[in-house]
Tab-separated table of C-alpha atoms in Angstrom:
chain	number	residue	atom	x	y	z
A	185	LEU	CA	261.390	155.682	-50.942
A	186	TRP	CA	258.489	153.435	-52.761
A	187	SER	CA	257.818	150.006	-54.591
A	188	THR	CA	257.283	149.759	-58.444
A	189	PRO	CA	253.894	148.602	-58.527
A	190	SER	CA	253.979	146.389	-61.581
A	191	LEU	CA	257.010	143.896	-60.433
A	192	CYS	CA	256.308	140.312	-60.463
A	193	ASP	CA	257.900	137.420	-59.853
A	194	GLY	CA	261.096	136.553	-62.243
A	195	TRP	CA	261.868	140.005	-63.365
A	196	THR	CA	265.505	140.213	-63.508
A	197	VAL	CA	267.554	143.061	-61.686
A	198	ALA	CA	268.269	144.658	-65.089
A	199	ASN	CA	263.957	144.608	-65.581
A	200	VAL	CA	263.597	146.623	-62.203
A	201	ALA	CA	266.266	148.987	-62.631
A	202	ALA	CA	265.265	150.144	-66.391
A	203	HIS	CA	261.387	150.287	-64.779
A	204	LEU	CA	262.524	152.905	-62.043
A	205	THR	CA	263.086	156.440	-62.985
A	206	HIS	CA	266.062	158.223	-62.065
A	207	SER	CA	264.169	160.782	-59.474
A	208	THR	CA	263.730	157.553	-56.751
A	209	ILE	CA	267.211	156.518	-55.264
A	210	ALA	CA	270.707	155.569	-56.388
A	211	MET	CA	269.715	151.869	-55.795
A	212	PRO	CA	269.002	150.978	-59.583
A	213	ARG	CA	273.035	151.210	-60.387
A	214	MET	CA	273.472	148.775	-57.682
A	215	LEU	CA	270.877	146.538	-59.086
A	216	LEU	CA	272.574	146.648	-62.459
A	217	GLU	CA	275.938	145.043	-60.851
A	218	ALA	CA	273.614	142.381	-59.963
A	219	ALA	CA	272.018	141.835	-63.497
A	220	ARG	CA	275.586	141.270	-64.906
A	221	SER	CA	275.602	137.752	-63.040
A	222	GLY	CA	272.250	137.304	-64.452
A	223	PHE	CA	270.639	137.301	-60.722
A	224	ARG	CA	266.967	136.807	-60.797
A	225	PHE	CA	264.744	137.578	-57.577
A	226	ASN	CA	260.944	137.983	-56.657
A	227	ALA	CA	258.960	141.026	-55.969
A	228	LEU	CA	259.628	140.435	-52.484
A	229	VAL	CA	263.364	140.786	-52.387
A	230	HIS	CA	263.148	143.718	-54.589
A	231	ARG	CA	261.174	145.446	-51.813
A	232	LEU	CA	264.192	144.628	-49.525
A	233	ALA	CA	266.246	145.910	-52.051
A	234	VAL	CA	264.687	149.113	-53.204
A	235	THR	CA	261.584	150.010	-51.078
A	236	ASP	CA	262.957	149.200	-47.560
A	237	ALA	CA	263.293	152.646	-46.106
A	238	ARG	CA	266.863	152.003	-44.907
A	239	PRO	CA	268.486	149.033	-46.675
A	240	PRO	CA	270.539	147.125	-44.114
A	241	ALA	CA	272.850	146.023	-46.812
A	242	GLN	CA	276.152	147.187	-44.460
A	243	ILE	CA	274.690	145.940	-41.065
A	244	ALA	CA	273.995	142.338	-42.591
A	245	ALA	CA	277.045	142.321	-43.937
A	246	ASP	CA	278.697	143.359	-40.889
A	247	LEU	CA	276.303	140.313	-38.952
A	248	ARG	CA	277.409	137.523	-41.124
A	249	GLY	CA	281.044	138.982	-41.258
A	250	ILE	CA	280.550	138.699	-37.187
A	251	VAL	CA	278.933	135.367	-37.195
A	252	GLY	CA	281.118	133.659	-39.541
A	253	SER	CA	284.391	134.479	-38.567
A	254	ARG	CA	287.077	132.967	-36.750
A	255	ARG	CA	286.429	135.556	-33.879
A	256	HIS	CA	282.566	134.370	-34.115
A	257	PRO	CA	282.114	131.197	-35.287
A	258	PRO	CA	278.443	129.596	-36.178
A	259	GLY	CA	276.405	129.502	-32.897
A	260	THR	CA	277.597	132.826	-31.830
A	261	THR	CA	275.155	134.715	-29.837
A	262	VAL	CA	273.629	137.957	-30.979
A	263	LEU	CA	271.719	140.708	-29.395
A	264	VAL	CA	269.129	142.739	-31.228
A	265	GLN	CA	268.153	145.734	-29.478
A	266	GLY	CA	264.393	147.238	-29.916
A	267	ALA	CA	262.082	144.534	-31.653
A	268	GLY	CA	259.938	145.850	-34.000
A	269	GLY	CA	261.811	148.210	-36.249
A	270	GLY	CA	262.748	147.603	-39.838
A	271	VAL	CA	266.522	147.265	-39.463
A	272	ALA	CA	265.708	145.335	-36.003
A	273	THR	CA	263.387	142.673	-37.737
A	274	ALA	CA	265.555	142.331	-40.765
A	275	LEU	CA	268.866	141.564	-38.470
A	276	ILE	CA	266.556	139.066	-36.632
A	277	ALA	CA	265.756	137.119	-39.548
A	278	LEU	CA	269.238	137.170	-41.327
A	279	GLY	CA	270.926	136.308	-37.863
A	280	SER	CA	269.092	133.537	-37.552
A	281	ALA	CA	269.384	132.240	-40.881
A	282	ALA	CA	273.070	132.948	-40.854
A	283	GLY	CA	273.435	130.244	-37.830
A	284	ALA	CA	273.177	132.718	-34.863
A	285	ARG	CA	271.596	132.019	-31.775
A	286	VAL	CA	269.664	135.462	-31.803
A	287	TRP	CA	268.157	137.232	-28.502
A	288	VAL	CA	266.292	140.492	-28.505
A	289	THR	CA	265.039	143.058	-26.066
A	290	SER	CA	261.274	144.370	-26.472
A	291	ARG	CA	259.022	146.643	-24.444
A	292	HIS	CA	256.055	145.126	-25.915
A	293	PRO	CA	254.957	141.744	-25.146
A	294	ASP	CA	253.078	141.570	-28.575
A	295	ARG	CA	256.134	142.379	-30.514
A	296	ALA	CA	258.067	140.194	-28.480
A	297	ALA	CA	255.788	137.200	-29.589
A	298	ARG	CA	256.370	138.190	-33.387
A	299	THR	CA	260.184	137.960	-33.051
A	300	VAL	CA	259.972	134.466	-32.255
A	301	GLU	CA	258.164	134.042	-35.350
A	302	LEU	CA	260.999	135.648	-37.375
A	303	GLY	CA	263.666	133.250	-35.919
A	304	ALA	CA	264.532	134.835	-32.406
A	305	ASP	CA	265.544	132.125	-29.845
A	306	GLU	CA	264.673	134.591	-26.781
A	307	VAL	CA	263.004	137.871	-25.911
A	308	PHE	CA	264.039	139.880	-22.836
A	309	GLU	CA	262.551	143.146	-21.331
A	310	SER	CA	264.256	146.066	-22.642
A	311	GLY	CA	267.392	146.754	-19.997
A	312	ALA	CA	266.526	142.971	-18.384
A	313	ARG	CA	270.079	141.578	-17.037
A	314	LEU	CA	270.718	138.729	-19.727
A	315	PRO	CA	271.768	134.978	-18.543
A	316	GLU	CA	274.924	135.221	-19.801
A	317	ARG	CA	277.240	137.830	-21.765
A	318	VAL	CA	276.636	137.867	-25.821
A	319	ASP	CA	279.202	138.059	-28.553
A	320	ALA	CA	277.830	140.564	-30.685
A	321	VAL	CA	274.969	143.429	-29.961
A	322	MET	CA	273.125	145.103	-33.084
A	323	GLU	CA	272.301	148.292	-31.985
A	324	THR	CA	269.503	150.867	-33.656
A	325	VAL	CA	267.771	152.318	-30.683
A	326	GLY	CA	270.616	154.685	-29.388
A	327	ALA	CA	271.034	156.619	-25.907
A	328	ALA	CA	268.287	154.568	-23.972
A	329	THR	CA	269.936	151.011	-24.676
A	330	TRP	CA	273.609	151.947	-25.199
A	331	GLN	CA	274.828	151.078	-21.415
A	332	HIS	CA	272.912	147.986	-21.717
A	333	SER	CA	274.753	146.911	-25.067
A	334	ILE	CA	277.839	147.898	-23.680
A	335	ARG	CA	277.334	145.885	-20.413
A	336	SER	CA	275.791	143.121	-22.354
A	337	LEU	CA	279.180	141.993	-24.470
A	338	ARG	CA	281.665	139.285	-23.541
A	339	PRO	CA	284.865	140.097	-23.355
A	340	GLY	CA	286.515	140.712	-27.145
A	341	GLY	CA	282.785	141.204	-28.080
A	342	THR	CA	281.660	143.209	-30.928
A	343	LEU	CA	278.901	146.345	-30.896
A	344	VAL	CA	277.385	147.244	-34.461
A	345	LEU	CA	275.966	150.415	-34.471
A	346	SER	CA	273.790	151.948	-37.233
A	347	GLY	CA	271.039	153.920	-35.959
A	348	ALA	CA	270.117	156.279	-32.872
A	349	THR	CA	266.358	156.721	-32.773
A	350	SER	CA	266.303	157.361	-28.990
A	351	GLY	CA	268.883	160.059	-29.259
A	352	ARG	CA	272.369	160.164	-30.350
A	353	SER	CA	274.333	161.083	-27.188
A	354	ALA	CA	274.847	158.567	-24.371
A	355	GLU	CA	277.737	157.929	-21.880
A	356	THR	CA	280.247	155.217	-22.295
A	357	GLU	CA	282.192	153.345	-19.631
A	358	LEU	CA	285.392	153.971	-21.355
A	359	ASN	CA	287.382	151.316	-18.702
A	360	ARG	CA	284.794	148.518	-19.779
A	361	VAL	CA	285.872	149.162	-23.062
A	362	TYR	CA	289.446	148.953	-23.093
A	363	PHE	CA	289.733	146.262	-20.412
A	364	LEU	CA	287.088	143.892	-21.825
A	365	GLN	CA	288.865	144.673	-25.444
A	366	LEU	CA	285.215	145.456	-26.805
A	367	ARG	CA	285.032	146.600	-30.526
A	368	ILE	CA	282.770	149.345	-31.506
A	369	LEU	CA	281.699	149.383	-35.113
A	370	GLY	CA	279.878	152.085	-36.995
A	371	SER	CA	277.489	150.889	-40.042
A	372	THR	CA	275.448	152.421	-42.450
A	373	MET	CA	274.285	151.483	-46.158
A	374	GLY	CA	276.749	149.575	-48.093
A	375	THR	CA	278.459	148.548	-51.357
A	376	ARG	CA	277.260	147.418	-54.715
A	377	GLU	CA	278.972	143.522	-53.626
A	378	GLU	CA	277.227	143.885	-50.545
A	379	LEU	CA	273.743	144.190	-52.175
A	380	VAL	CA	274.457	141.644	-54.316
A	381	ARG	CA	275.327	139.066	-51.470
A	382	LEU	CA	272.505	140.058	-49.618
A	383	LEU	CA	270.330	139.504	-52.255
A	384	ARG	CA	271.634	136.275	-53.121
A	385	PHE	CA	271.327	135.263	-49.120
A	386	CYS	CA	267.908	136.072	-49.268
A	387	GLU	CA	267.016	134.200	-52.304
A	388	ARG	CA	269.169	130.989	-50.839
A	389	THR	CA	267.580	131.091	-47.238
A	390	GLY	CA	264.090	132.229	-48.354
A	391	VAL	CA	264.490	135.347	-45.550
A	392	ARG	CA	261.979	138.083	-46.519
A	393	PRO	CA	261.593	141.822	-45.425
A	394	VAL	CA	258.950	142.533	-42.751
A	395	VAL	CA	256.396	145.125	-44.051
A	396	ASP	CA	253.944	146.208	-41.789
A	397	ARG	CA	252.115	148.230	-44.378
A	398	VAL	CA	251.865	149.672	-47.793
A	399	LEU	CA	250.325	153.225	-48.363
A	400	PRO	CA	250.370	155.369	-51.235
A	401	LEU	CA	252.654	158.246	-51.149
A	402	THR	CA	249.445	160.824	-50.398
A	403	GLU	CA	248.962	158.929	-47.007
A	404	ALA	CA	252.816	159.440	-46.094
A	405	ARG	CA	251.543	161.491	-43.203
A	406	ASP	CA	249.796	158.853	-41.431
A	407	GLY	CA	252.870	156.309	-42.111
A	408	PHE	CA	255.218	158.546	-40.245
A	409	ALA	CA	252.600	159.175	-37.541
A	410	ALA	CA	252.071	155.210	-36.859
A	411	LEU	CA	256.072	155.141	-36.932
A	412	GLU	CA	256.291	157.961	-34.454
A	413	ARG	CA	253.414	156.320	-32.168
A	414	GLY	CA	255.280	152.973	-32.111
A	415	GLU	CA	252.595	151.065	-33.767
A	416	VAL	CA	254.798	149.688	-36.825
A	417	PHE	CA	256.395	146.292	-36.902
A	418	GLY	CA	258.906	146.358	-39.944
A	419	LYS	CA	258.504	148.610	-42.741
A	420	VAL	CA	256.116	151.419	-43.818
A	421	VAL	CA	256.229	151.205	-47.791
A	422	PHE	CA	254.956	153.872	-49.640
A	423	THR	CA	253.834	153.658	-53.497
A	424	VAL	CA	253.630	156.183	-56.407
A	425	ASP	CA	251.155	155.926	-59.063
A	426	GLN	CA	251.874	156.491	-62.711
A	427	ASP	CA	250.373	160.166	-62.854
A	428	VAL	CA	252.924	161.173	-59.693
A	429	ARG	CA	256.054	159.565	-61.523
A	430	GLN	CA	255.033	161.186	-64.689
A	431	GLU	CA	255.009	164.481	-63.018
A	432	MET	CA	258.199	164.017	-61.012
A	433	SER	CA	260.256	162.146	-64.222
């Protein structure tokens, strides 16, 4: 997915939707829902809603629901597995802004330091024993961290799964799940209403997406190679110039 190069602060959602071609994604229809309320946002929030390679609207809604629920009040401890990914970096910032105590795991010291800047309260080595069990785990890594995620939850805790970058098959200690009454929630994408709430939350709190680099679509191979090598912190955004957009329309 790509950004629209001529956007500027103060554009309404309707302006953005009208500027995008139908060949991009289905997101403009969602944006029009927000436009009906006169919602305005700047180009950075547009980047979160439109150019983020995987908009975390649904998992963000789950996170806010967990932190704000009677089951998990503000101050809830949330573990985000795998610092550096686009969804993980968004969740760190969103969780901190929502009032959660955010813990993060990482294999890379440089990434660990950057997560603190985003709002992480503590950073641990991947797979490390935590000082206490957490209320919720946000899982996007998959097989490599699955057992650690399950074992890190307190009784009655919640695991939200929205990705499996390290593998989609993993053993689960079923007795731990039912004895501790754990909840496992699958999550992907979201509804129009959740997108609108996410944008408003970002506007109110100042949360912005982390974009590692912006590349023209002609250099997409380099962007994906950087992702595969694990060099990226945040998202890779591809832009499409006017000539390419005309060819696609």
